[in-house]
CSV table of C-alpha atoms in Angstrom, one decimal:
chain,number,residue,atom,x,y,z
A,1,MET,CA,94.4,-13.7,30.9
A,2,ALA,CA,91.3,-12.0,29.6
A,3,THR,CA,87.9,-13.1,30.9
A,4,LYS,CA,86.2,-15.6,28.6
A,5,TYR,CA,82.5,-14.8,28.9
A,6,ARG,CA,80.1,-17.7,28.8
A,7,ILE,CA,76.8,-17.3,27.0
A,8,LEU,CA,73.8,-19.5,27.0
A,9,LEU,CA,72.0,-19.5,23.7
A,10,ALA,CA,68.5,-21.0,23.5
A,11,ASP,CA,66.8,-21.2,20.2
A,12,ASP,CA,65.1,-24.1,18.4
A,13,SER,CA,66.2,-22.7,15.0
A,14,LYS,CA,69.3,-24.3,13.7
A,15,VAL,CA,69.8,-21.3,11.5
A,16,VAL,CA,69.8,-18.8,14.4
A,17,THR,CA,72.1,-21.1,16.4
A,18,ALA,CA,74.6,-21.5,13.6
A,19,VAL,CA,74.7,-17.8,12.9
A,20,LEU,CA,75.0,-16.7,16.5
A,21,VAL,CA,77.5,-19.4,17.5
A,22,ALA,CA,79.8,-18.3,14.7
A,23,ALA,CA,79.4,-14.6,15.5
A,24,LEU,CA,79.9,-15.0,19.2
A,25,GLU,CA,82.8,-17.4,19.0
A,26,LYS,CA,84.5,-14.9,16.7
A,27,GLU,CA,84.1,-12.4,19.5
A,28,GLY,CA,85.9,-14.9,21.8
A,29,PHE,CA,82.9,-15.9,23.8
A,30,GLU,CA,82.2,-19.4,24.9
A,31,VAL,CA,78.7,-20.5,23.7
A,32,GLU,CA,76.5,-23.2,25.1
A,33,SER,CA,73.4,-23.8,23.1
A,34,ALA,CA,70.1,-25.4,23.9
A,35,ALA,CA,67.4,-26.2,21.3
A,36,ASP,CA,64.4,-26.1,23.7
A,37,GLY,CA,63.1,-24.1,26.7
A,38,ASP,CA,63.3,-26.9,29.2
A,39,SER,CA,67.0,-27.6,28.6
A,40,ALA,CA,67.8,-23.9,28.6
A,41,TYR,CA,66.0,-23.5,31.9
A,42,GLU,CA,68.0,-26.4,33.4
A,43,LEU,CA,71.3,-25.2,32.0
A,44,GLY,CA,70.7,-21.7,33.5
A,45,ARG,CA,70.0,-23.1,36.9
A,46,SER,CA,72.9,-25.6,37.0
A,47,GLU,CA,75.7,-23.8,35.3
A,48,SER,CA,77.3,-20.5,35.4
A,49,PHE,CA,76.8,-18.0,32.6
A,50,ASP,CA,77.4,-14.3,32.1
A,51,LEU,CA,74.5,-13.8,29.7
A,52,ALA,CA,71.6,-15.7,28.2
A,53,ILE,CA,70.0,-15.2,24.8
A,54,LEU,CA,66.5,-16.7,24.8
A,55,ASP,CA,64.2,-17.2,21.9
A,56,GLN,CA,60.6,-16.4,22.9
A,57,LEU,CA,58.9,-19.2,21.0
A,58,MET,CA,60.6,-22.6,21.6
A,59,PRO,CA,59.4,-26.1,22.3
A,60,GLY,CA,58.9,-26.5,26.1
A,61,LEU,CA,59.2,-23.4,28.2
A,62,LEU,CA,58.9,-20.1,26.4
A,63,GLY,CA,61.6,-17.5,26.8
A,64,LEU,CA,59.6,-15.3,29.1
A,65,GLU,CA,58.5,-18.3,31.2
A,66,ILE,CA,62.2,-19.2,31.7
A,67,ILE,CA,62.9,-15.6,32.9
A,68,LYS,CA,60.0,-15.8,35.4
A,69,LYS,CA,61.1,-19.2,36.8
A,70,TRP,CA,64.8,-18.1,37.1
A,71,HIS,CA,63.6,-15.0,39.0
A,72,GLU,CA,61.5,-17.1,41.3
A,73,GLU,CA,64.5,-19.3,42.0
A,74,GLY,CA,66.9,-16.5,42.5
A,75,VAL,CA,69.0,-17.2,39.3
A,76,VAL,CA,70.6,-13.9,38.5
A,77,LEU,CA,71.4,-13.8,34.8
A,78,PRO,CA,71.2,-11.0,32.3
A,79,VAL,CA,68.9,-12.0,29.4
A,80,ILE,CA,68.4,-10.8,25.9
A,81,VAL,CA,65.1,-12.0,24.4
A,82,LEU,CA,65.0,-12.8,20.7
A,83,SER,CA,61.6,-12.9,19.0
A,84,ALA,CA,60.0,-13.1,15.6
A,85,ILE,CA,56.7,-11.9,17.1
A,86,LYS,CA,55.9,-8.5,15.8
A,87,ASP,CA,53.6,-7.1,18.4
A,88,GLU,CA,54.9,-4.7,21.0
A,89,SER,CA,53.5,-6.5,24.0
A,90,THR,CA,56.2,-9.3,23.9
A,91,ALA,CA,58.9,-6.6,24.0
A,92,VAL,CA,57.3,-4.7,26.7
A,93,GLU,CA,56.6,-7.8,28.8
A,94,SER,CA,60.3,-8.9,28.3
A,95,ILE,CA,61.6,-5.7,29.7
A,96,GLU,CA,59.0,-5.6,32.5
A,97,LEU,CA,60.2,-9.1,33.5
A,98,GLY,CA,63.7,-7.8,33.8
A,99,ALA,CA,65.2,-8.8,30.4
A,100,GLU,CA,68.1,-6.5,29.6
A,101,ASP,CA,67.2,-6.2,25.9
A,102,PHE,CA,64.8,-7.3,23.2
A,103,VAL,CA,65.9,-8.1,19.7
A,104,ARG,CA,63.5,-8.8,16.8
A,105,LYS,CA,64.1,-11.4,14.1
A,106,PRO,CA,65.4,-11.1,11.5
A,107,PHE,CA,68.3,-9.3,13.1
A,108,ARG,CA,71.5,-7.6,12.0
A,109,ILE,CA,74.4,-9.7,13.3
A,110,PRO,CA,76.8,-6.8,14.1
A,111,GLU,CA,74.1,-5.0,16.0
A,112,LEU,CA,73.1,-8.0,18.1
A,113,VAL,CA,76.8,-8.7,18.8
A,114,ALA,CA,77.3,-5.0,19.8
A,115,ARG,CA,74.4,-5.2,22.2
A,116,ILE,CA,75.7,-8.4,23.8
A,117,ARG,CA,79.2,-6.8,24.1
A,118,ARG,CA,77.8,-3.7,25.7
A,119,ARG,CA,75.7,-5.8,28.1
A,120,LEU,CA,78.7,-7.9,29.1
A,121,HIS,CA,81.1,-5.0,29.6
A,122,SER,CA,78.6,-2.8,31.5
B,1,MET,CA,38.8,-76.0,-8.5
B,2,PRO,CA,39.7,-75.6,-4.8
B,3,ASP,CA,43.4,-75.7,-5.9
B,4,LEU,CA,42.8,-72.8,-8.2
B,5,VAL,CA,41.2,-70.7,-5.5
B,6,LEU,CA,44.1,-71.6,-3.2
B,7,TRP,CA,46.6,-70.5,-5.8
B,8,ALA,CA,44.7,-67.3,-6.4
B,9,VAL,CA,44.6,-66.5,-2.7
B,10,LEU,CA,48.3,-67.3,-2.3
B,11,THR,CA,49.2,-65.2,-5.3
B,12,VAL,CA,47.3,-62.1,-4.0
B,13,PHE,CA,48.9,-62.6,-0.6
B,14,ALA,CA,52.4,-62.8,-2.2
B,15,ILE,CA,51.8,-59.6,-4.2
B,16,ASP,CA,50.6,-57.9,-1.0
B,17,VAL,CA,53.7,-59.0,0.9
B,18,VAL,CA,56.0,-57.8,-1.9
B,19,MET,CA,54.2,-54.5,-2.1
B,20,LEU,CA,54.4,-54.0,1.7
B,21,VAL,CA,58.1,-54.8,1.8
B,22,GLY,CA,58.7,-52.5,-1.1
B,23,LEU,CA,56.8,-49.7,0.7
B,24,ILE,CA,58.8,-50.2,3.9
B,25,ILE,CA,62.1,-50.1,2.0
B,26,LEU,CA,61.0,-47.0,0.1
B,27,LYS,CA,60.0,-45.3,3.4
B,28,ALA,CA,63.3,-46.2,5.0
B,29,VAL,CA,65.3,-44.9,2.1
B,30,HIS,CA,63.3,-41.7,2.1
B,31,ARG,CA,63.9,-41.3,5.9
B,32,VAL,CA,67.6,-41.9,5.5
B,33,ARG,CA,67.7,-39.4,2.6
B,34,MET,CA,65.8,-36.8,4.7
B,35,ARG,CA,68.1,-37.2,7.6
B,36,ARG,CA,71.2,-36.9,5.4
B,37,ASP,CA,69.7,-33.8,3.7
B,38,ALA,CA,69.1,-32.3,7.2
B,39,GLU,CA,72.7,-33.1,8.3
B,40,ARG,CA,74.1,-31.5,5.1
B,41,ARG,CA,71.9,-28.5,5.6
B,42,THR,CA,73.1,-28.0,9.1
B,43,GLN,CA,76.8,-28.4,7.9
B,44,TYR,CA,76.2,-25.8,5.3
B,45,LEU,CA,74.5,-23.5,7.8
B,46,THR,CA,77.6,-23.7,10.0
B,47,LEU,CA,79.9,-23.2,7.1
B,48,LEU,CA,77.9,-20.2,5.7
B,49,SER,CA,77.6,-18.6,9.1
B,50,ARG,CA,81.4,-18.7,9.4
B,51,HIS,CA,81.8,-17.2,5.9
B,52,LEU,CA,79.3,-14.4,6.9
B,53,THR,CA,81.2,-13.8,10.2
B,54,TYR,CA,84.8,-14.0,9.1
B,55,GLU,CA,86.0,-12.2,6.0
B,56,ASN,CA,88.6,-14.8,5.3
B,57,ALA,CA,87.0,-18.0,6.5
B,58,VAL,CA,89.4,-20.9,6.1
B,59,ASP,CA,87.0,-23.8,5.7
B,60,PRO,CA,86.0,-23.7,2.0
B,61,ILE,CA,82.5,-24.1,0.6
B,62,PRO,CA,82.6,-27.1,-1.9
B,63,SER,CA,82.8,-25.8,-5.4
B,64,ASN,CA,79.8,-27.9,-6.5
B,65,ALA,CA,77.7,-26.8,-3.5
B,66,ALA,CA,75.2,-25.1,-5.8
B,67,GLU,CA,74.2,-28.6,-7.1
B,68,ASP,CA,73.1,-29.6,-3.6
B,69,GLU,CA,69.5,-28.7,-2.7
B,70,ALA,CA,70.7,-28.6,1.0
B,71,PHE,CA,73.0,-25.7,0.2
B,72,LEU,CA,70.1,-23.8,-1.3
B,73,ASP,CA,68.0,-24.5,1.7
B,74,ALA,CA,70.7,-23.3,4.0
B,75,VAL,CA,71.1,-20.1,2.0
B,76,ILE,CA,67.4,-19.4,2.0
B,77,ASP,CA,67.0,-20.1,5.7
B,78,LEU,CA,69.8,-17.7,6.5
B,79,ARG,CA,68.3,-15.1,4.2
B,80,TYR,CA,65.1,-15.1,6.4
B,81,THR,CA,67.1,-15.0,9.6
B,82,ILE,CA,69.5,-12.2,9.1
B,83,ALA,CA,69.1,-8.5,8.1
B,84,GLY,CA,71.3,-5.7,7.0
B,85,SER,CA,74.6,-5.8,5.1
B,86,GLU,CA,75.0,-9.6,5.8
B,87,ILE,CA,72.2,-10.2,3.2
B,88,GLU,CA,74.4,-8.6,0.6
B,89,ARG,CA,77.3,-10.8,1.7
B,90,LEU,CA,75.0,-13.8,1.4
B,91,SER,CA,74.0,-12.8,-2.1
B,92,GLU,CA,77.6,-12.5,-3.0
B,93,ILE,CA,78.3,-16.0,-1.8
B,94,ALA,CA,75.3,-17.3,-3.7
B,95,THR,CA,76.6,-15.6,-6.8
B,96,THR,CA,80.2,-16.7,-6.3
B,97,TYR,CA,79.2,-20.3,-5.9
B,98,ASP,CA,76.9,-20.2,-9.0
B,99,LEU,CA,73.8,-20.7,-6.9
B,100,VAL,CA,72.1,-17.8,-8.7
B,101,SER,CA,73.1,-18.8,-12.2
B,102,ARG,CA,72.0,-22.4,-11.5
B,103,GLN,CA,68.6,-21.2,-10.3
B,104,GLU,CA,68.3,-19.0,-13.4
B,105,GLY,CA,68.9,-22.1,-15.5
B,106,LEU,CA,66.2,-24.1,-13.5
B,107,LEU,CA,63.7,-21.3,-13.9
B,108,ARG,CA,64.2,-21.3,-17.7
B,109,LYS,CA,63.4,-25.0,-17.9
B,110,ARG,CA,60.2,-25.6,-19.6
B,111,PHE,CA,59.1,-28.4,-17.3
B,112,GLY,CA,60.2,-28.5,-13.7
B,113,GLY,CA,57.1,-27.8,-11.5
B,114,LEU,CA,58.3,-27.2,-7.9
B,115,ARG,CA,61.9,-26.9,-8.9
B,116,ARG,CA,61.1,-23.9,-11.1
B,117,LEU,CA,59.1,-22.4,-8.3
B,118,ARG,CA,62.0,-22.9,-5.9
B,119,ALA,CA,64.2,-21.3,-8.4
B,120,ALA,CA,61.9,-18.3,-8.6
B,121,VAL,CA,61.7,-17.9,-4.8
B,122,SER,CA,65.5,-18.2,-4.6
B,123,LEU,CA,66.1,-15.5,-7.2
B,124,ALA,CA,63.5,-13.3,-5.6
B,125,GLU,CA,65.4,-13.6,-2.3
B,126,LEU,CA,69.0,-13.7,-3.6
B,127,GLY,CA,69.2,-12.5,-7.1
B,128,ASN,CA,71.1,-9.4,-8.0
B,129,GLU,CA,70.6,-6.9,-10.9
B,130,ALA,CA,72.1,-9.5,-13.3
B,131,SER,CA,69.0,-11.7,-12.5
B,132,ALA,CA,66.6,-8.9,-13.4
B,133,PRO,CA,66.2,-9.7,-17.1
B,134,ILE,CA,65.2,-13.3,-16.4
B,135,LEU,CA,62.7,-12.2,-13.7
B,136,MET,CA,61.3,-9.6,-16.2
B,137,GLU,CA,60.9,-12.5,-18.7
B,138,HIS,CA,59.0,-14.5,-16.1
B,139,LEU,CA,56.5,-11.7,-15.3
B,140,ASP,CA,54.6,-13.4,-18.2
B,141,ASP,CA,55.2,-17.0,-16.9
B,142,SER,CA,52.2,-19.3,-17.1
B,143,ASP,CA,52.5,-20.1,-13.4
B,144,ASP,CA,50.8,-17.5,-11.1
B,145,GLU,CA,53.3,-18.1,-8.3
B,146,ILE,CA,56.3,-17.6,-10.5
B,147,ARG,CA,54.9,-14.3,-11.8
B,148,VAL,CA,54.4,-13.2,-8.2
B,149,GLN,CA,57.9,-14.2,-7.2
B,150,SER,CA,59.4,-12.5,-10.2
B,151,ALA,CA,57.6,-9.2,-9.3
B,152,ARG,CA,58.7,-9.6,-5.7
B,153,GLY,CA,62.3,-10.2,-6.6
B,154,LEU,CA,62.4,-7.2,-9.0
B,155,ALA,CA,60.9,-5.0,-6.3
B,156,ARG,CA,63.4,-6.2,-3.7
B,157,MET,CA,66.3,-5.3,-6.0
B,158,GLY,CA,64.6,-2.0,-6.8
B,159,TYR,CA,64.7,-2.6,-10.5
B,160,THR,CA,62.5,0.3,-11.7
B,161,PRO,CA,62.2,-0.7,-15.4
B,162,ALA,CA,59.9,-3.4,-14.1
B,163,ILE,CA,57.3,-1.0,-12.7
B,164,ASP,CA,55.5,-0.3,-16.0
B,165,ARG,CA,55.4,-4.0,-16.8
B,166,ILE,CA,53.9,-4.9,-13.5
B,167,VAL,CA,51.4,-2.1,-13.6
B,168,GLY,CA,50.5,-3.1,-17.1
B,169,ARG,CA,49.7,-6.6,-15.9
B,170,LEU,CA,47.3,-5.5,-13.2
B,171,GLY,CA,44.4,-5.7,-15.6
B,172,GLU,CA,45.2,-9.2,-16.7
B,173,GLU,CA,45.7,-11.0,-13.4
B,174,SER,CA,43.5,-12.8,-11.0
B,175,ASP,CA,42.7,-11.0,-7.7
B,176,TRP,CA,45.3,-13.0,-5.8
B,177,VAL,CA,48.1,-12.2,-8.2
B,178,ARG,CA,47.0,-8.6,-8.5
B,179,ALA,CA,47.1,-8.1,-4.7
B,180,ARG,CA,50.7,-9.6,-4.6
B,181,PHE,CA,51.7,-7.3,-7.6
B,182,GLY,CA,50.3,-4.5,-5.5
B,183,ASP,CA,52.6,-5.4,-2.6
B,184,ALA,CA,55.5,-5.5,-5.0
B,185,LEU,CA,54.7,-2.1,-6.4
B,186,ALA,CA,54.3,-0.7,-3.0
B,187,GLU,CA,57.8,-1.9,-2.2
B,188,PHE,CA,59.1,0.3,-5.1
B,189,GLY,CA,57.7,3.2,-3.2
B,190,GLU,CA,57.2,6.6,-4.8
B,191,ASP,CA,58.9,5.4,-8.0
B,192,ALA,CA,55.7,3.5,-8.7
B,193,SER,CA,53.3,6.4,-8.0
B,194,ALA,CA,53.3,8.0,-11.4
B,195,PRO,CA,52.8,4.8,-13.5
B,196,LEU,CA,50.0,3.7,-11.1
B,197,MET,CA,48.3,7.0,-11.2
B,198,ALA,CA,48.5,7.0,-15.0
B,199,PHE,CA,47.0,3.5,-15.0
B,200,VAL,CA,44.1,4.7,-12.9
B,201,ILE,CA,43.4,7.9,-14.9
B,202,VAL,CA,43.5,6.1,-18.2
B,203,ASN,CA,41.3,3.1,-17.1
B,204,HIS,CA,38.9,4.4,-14.4
B,205,ALA,CA,36.1,5.1,-16.8
B,206,ASP,CA,35.9,1.7,-18.6
B,207,GLY,CA,38.8,-0.5,-17.3
B,208,ASP,CA,38.7,-3.6,-15.1
B,209,THR,CA,37.3,-2.3,-11.7
B,210,SER,CA,39.4,-4.7,-9.6
B,211,ALA,CA,42.6,-3.6,-11.3
B,212,ILE,CA,41.8,0.1,-10.8
B,213,VAL,CA,40.8,-0.5,-7.1
B,214,GLN,CA,44.1,-2.4,-6.6
B,215,ALA,CA,46.1,0.4,-8.2
B,216,ILE,CA,44.4,3.0,-5.9
B,217,ARG,CA,45.0,0.8,-2.8
B,218,THR,CA,48.6,0.5,-3.8
B,219,LEU,CA,48.9,4.2,-4.1
B,220,ALA,CA,47.4,4.6,-0.7
B,221,ALA,CA,49.9,2.0,0.7
B,222,ILE,CA,52.8,4.0,-0.9
B,223,GLY,CA,51.4,7.1,0.8
B,224,ASP,CA,52.7,9.6,-1.7
B,225,TYR,CA,51.1,12.9,-0.9
B,226,SER,CA,51.7,14.3,-4.4
B,227,VAL,CA,49.1,12.0,-6.0
B,228,GLY,CA,46.4,13.1,-3.6
B,229,PRO,CA,44.9,15.7,-6.0
B,230,ARG,CA,44.7,13.2,-8.8
B,231,ILE,CA,43.0,10.7,-6.6
B,232,ALA,CA,40.5,13.4,-5.6
B,233,GLN,CA,39.9,14.0,-9.3
B,234,VAL,CA,39.1,10.3,-9.8
B,235,LEU,CA,36.7,10.4,-6.9
B,236,ASP,CA,35.0,13.3,-8.5
B,237,LEU,CA,34.8,11.8,-12.0
B,238,SER,CA,34.2,8.2,-11.5
B,239,SER,CA,30.7,6.8,-11.5
B,240,ASN,CA,31.8,3.4,-10.3
B,241,PRO,CA,31.1,3.0,-6.6
B,242,GLU,CA,34.0,0.5,-6.1
B,243,VAL,CA,36.5,2.9,-7.5
B,244,GLN,CA,35.0,5.8,-5.5
B,245,ILE,CA,35.2,3.8,-2.3
B,246,ALA,CA,38.9,3.0,-3.0
B,247,ALA,CA,39.6,6.7,-3.9
B,248,ALA,CA,37.9,8.0,-0.8
B,249,GLY,CA,39.8,5.5,1.3
B,250,ALA,CA,43.1,6.5,-0.2
B,251,LEU,CA,42.3,10.2,0.4
B,252,GLY,CA,42.1,9.5,4.1
B,253,GLY,CA,45.7,8.5,4.0
B,254,VAL,CA,47.3,10.8,1.4
B,255,GLY,CA,44.8,13.5,1.5
B,256,GLY,CA,45.1,16.9,3.0
B,257,GLY,CA,42.7,19.9,2.9
B,258,PHE,CA,42.6,19.6,-0.9
B,259,ALA,CA,40.8,16.3,-0.6
B,260,ILE,CA,37.9,17.7,1.5
B,261,PRO,CA,35.7,19.1,-1.3
B,262,SER,CA,35.7,15.8,-3.1
B,263,LEU,CA,35.0,13.9,0.2
B,264,ILE,CA,32.2,16.3,1.1
B,265,ASP,CA,30.6,15.6,-2.3
B,266,ALA,CA,31.0,11.9,-1.7
B,267,LEU,CA,29.0,12.3,1.5
B,268,ALA,CA,26.0,12.9,-0.9
B,269,SER,CA,26.6,9.8,-3.0
B,270,SER,CA,23.6,7.6,-3.6
B,271,ASP,CA,25.8,4.6,-2.5
B,272,TRP,CA,25.9,4.3,1.3
B,273,ARG,CA,29.3,2.6,1.1
B,274,VAL,CA,30.8,5.6,-0.6
B,275,ARG,CA,29.3,7.9,2.0
B,276,ALA,CA,30.5,5.7,4.9
B,277,GLN,CA,34.1,5.7,3.5
B,278,ALA,CA,34.0,9.4,2.8
B,279,ALA,CA,33.0,10.1,6.5
B,280,THR,CA,35.9,7.9,7.8
B,281,SER,CA,38.4,9.7,5.5
B,282,ILE,CA,37.2,13.1,6.5
B,283,GLY,CA,37.9,12.0,10.1
B,284,GLU,CA,41.4,10.9,9.0
B,285,VAL,CA,42.1,14.3,7.4
B,286,GLY,CA,41.1,15.7,10.7
B,287,LEU,CA,40.1,19.3,10.1
B,288,ALA,CA,37.9,21.2,12.6
B,289,GLU,CA,36.0,22.9,9.8
B,290,ASN,CA,34.4,19.6,8.8
B,291,VAL,CA,32.6,19.1,12.1
B,292,ASP,CA,29.3,20.4,10.8
B,293,ASP,CA,29.5,18.1,7.7
B,294,LEU,CA,29.9,15.1,9.8
B,295,VAL,CA,27.2,16.2,12.3
B,296,ALA,CA,24.8,16.4,9.3
B,297,SER,CA,25.8,12.8,8.3
B,298,LEU,CA,24.8,11.6,11.8
B,299,ARG,CA,21.2,11.8,10.3
B,300,ASP,CA,22.1,9.7,7.3
B,301,ARG,CA,19.6,7.0,6.4
B,302,ALA,CA,22.3,4.3,6.5
B,303,TRP,CA,23.4,3.1,10.0
B,304,TRP,CA,26.9,2.5,8.8
B,305,VAL,CA,27.3,6.1,7.6
B,306,ARG,CA,25.9,7.4,10.9
B,307,ARG,CA,28.3,5.2,12.8
B,308,ASN,CA,31.4,6.1,10.7
B,309,SER,CA,30.5,9.8,10.9
B,310,ALA,CA,30.3,9.7,14.7
B,311,ALA,CA,33.5,7.8,14.9
B,312,ALA,CA,35.2,10.3,12.6
B,313,LEU,CA,34.0,13.2,14.7
B,314,VAL,CA,36.0,11.9,17.7
B,315,ARG,CA,39.1,12.5,15.6
B,316,LEU,CA,38.3,16.1,14.8
B,317,PRO,CA,39.1,19.1,17.0
B,318,GLY,CA,35.8,20.0,18.6
B,319,GLY,CA,34.2,16.8,17.4
B,320,VAL,CA,33.6,15.3,20.9
B,321,GLU,CA,31.7,18.5,21.9
B,322,ALA,CA,29.7,18.2,18.7
B,323,LEU,CA,28.8,14.6,19.6
B,324,TYR,CA,27.6,15.8,23.1
B,325,ARG,CA,25.4,18.4,21.4
B,326,ALA,CA,24.1,15.7,19.0
B,327,LEU,CA,22.7,13.9,22.0
B,328,SER,CA,19.9,16.7,22.0
B,329,SER,CA,19.2,16.1,18.3
B,330,VAL,CA,15.6,15.7,17.3
B,331,ASP,CA,16.7,12.7,15.3
B,332,PRO,CA,16.9,9.6,17.5
B,333,PHE,CA,19.3,7.9,15.1
B,334,ALA,CA,21.7,10.8,15.4
B,335,ARG,CA,21.5,10.6,19.2
B,336,ASP,CA,22.2,6.9,19.2
B,337,ALA,CA,25.2,7.2,16.8
B,338,ALA,CA,26.6,10.0,18.9
B,339,ALA,CA,26.2,8.1,22.2
B,340,GLU,CA,27.8,5.0,20.7
B,341,ALA,CA,30.9,7.0,19.5
B,342,LEU,CA,31.1,8.6,22.9
B,343,GLU,CA,31.0,5.2,24.6
B,344,ASP,CA,33.7,3.8,22.2
B,345,SER,CA,36.0,6.8,22.8
B,346,GLY,CA,35.9,6.4,26.6
B,347,GLU,CA,33.7,9.4,27.3
B,348,LEU,CA,31.0,7.2,28.8
B,349,ALA,CA,33.4,5.5,31.2
B,350,LYS,CA,34.5,9.0,32.3
B,351,ALA,CA,30.9,10.1,32.7
B,352,VAL,CA,30.1,7.1,34.9
B,353,THR,CA,33.1,7.8,37.2
B,354,ASN,CA,32.2,11.5,37.5
B,355,HIS,CA,28.6,10.6,38.2
B,356,ARG,CA,29.6,8.3,41.1
B,357,GLU,CA,31.8,11.1,42.4
B,358,GLN,CA,28.9,13.6,41.9
B,359,ARG,CA,30.9,15.8,39.6
B,360,ALA,CA,29.4,14.9,36.2
B,361,THR,CA,29.1,17.8,33.8
B,362,ARG,CA,25.8,18.6,32.2
B,363,ASP,CA,26.9,16.9,28.9
B,364,GLU,CA,28.0,13.8,30.8
B,365,ALA,CA,24.6,13.7,32.7
B,366,ARG,CA,22.9,14.0,29.3
B,367,LEU,CA,25.0,11.0,28.0
B,368,LEU,CA,24.2,9.0,31.0
B,369,ARG,CA,20.4,9.8,30.7
B,370,HIS,CA,20.6,8.6,27.0
B,371,MET,CA,22.3,5.4,28.0
B,372,ARG,CA,20.0,4.7,30.9
B,373,GLY,CA,18.6,1.2,30.6
B,374,SER,CA,21.3,0.2,28.1
B,375,GLY,CA,23.1,-1.9,30.7
B,376,VAL,CA,26.1,0.4,31.3
B,377,PRO,CA,28.1,-1.3,34.1
B,378,GLY,CA,27.9,0.7,37.4
B,379,PHE,CA,25.1,2.9,36.3
């Protein structure tokens, strides 16, 4: 039986969640979603995922703060950061903190799915 | 008499109670309605996301979805979230389910306030070329925001027959609408260059200054190099400082060597704002042969011109060396302007470091002497 990857999707936007859940489920991934940073952080510590997609600006912990806290606690999870912020510094900081990738909103669905696939299969 | 007062008090009290209860009921109904709208919006989001993801999605979108505001909300939300070919797919869905034609109908209504505005925004985001005629019609709408949305929609779909109409309206609009029209025209790109340039040439002598300035700024935003010589001509011919400032500013972006004679002439303008802008633009063109012109402007009577000239010199090959030389100028203002630009460009910090390590050059030592007493940290 093929591996069913589990993805943690954290975004307070219902639109982003709806779009990505549909696109990722079509790819055969199992998606667990969280609408705020605190729940995402807890889910990442308590459950096992193959990848996390974190929005930068969410209620509660921010995407980058979650990455920092996971690192401090030894949670090893590849992360893709989503952000509508246009400045370069968020992208640079994400990568410096160890995020695997950074995707700016609005995004192209096939491109984002391709990046996720590549990350999971590498 | 006391009975009458008592009755009056009781009546007022009863009316208050009835009004309060009515208000509470209205609020509750509104809250329930909002919650239901939000639930339907979420359902539509899920449904639309599946239709965007799967070519043959099995769960159907209700045929009357276009009548539901929540469906429109969901479509617009998605429009702002996704990019690329999925936007076309979303537009197809909006057209198939009559969302677009319904919005066209709403926009045509004589009265409708916010609904008309929503319709205009929707068409600006989702309309296809079939919606272009109605958006063209509404470039003359009495509502500012609807005119702006119409221009934005036409620009998004790249409907070039709209360019002349939008350019033509620049002289009739308020500053706010004019600026938004400028954004729309910039989105058309180089297709809008010739009509904009023609508008400037025809009107620069006696037209509405704000409209001409906006047209020139839009040309600068488009960045079409081919209009540079014409803009230089406007800078030469116009006697209106506002137009000259805009033209000089645009030449910094779309100008090349051909712009330099006009910009040099502008350095002699009687208006210090024109001179200051010309200095900045000469820096943006960035030719070594203009170092002397900018060095001369370091002695300008206006501080802003001296400052811009010094900052522009930093961008020119050989300009930093010229600034160091200007530190020996007999003109104290020129010396100050040069020192300030050297500080802003990082030369001062370098000089301080080299001084501490006892390897400062003669120029750096001169800069440090000039700055002595100015509170430079570490010196």
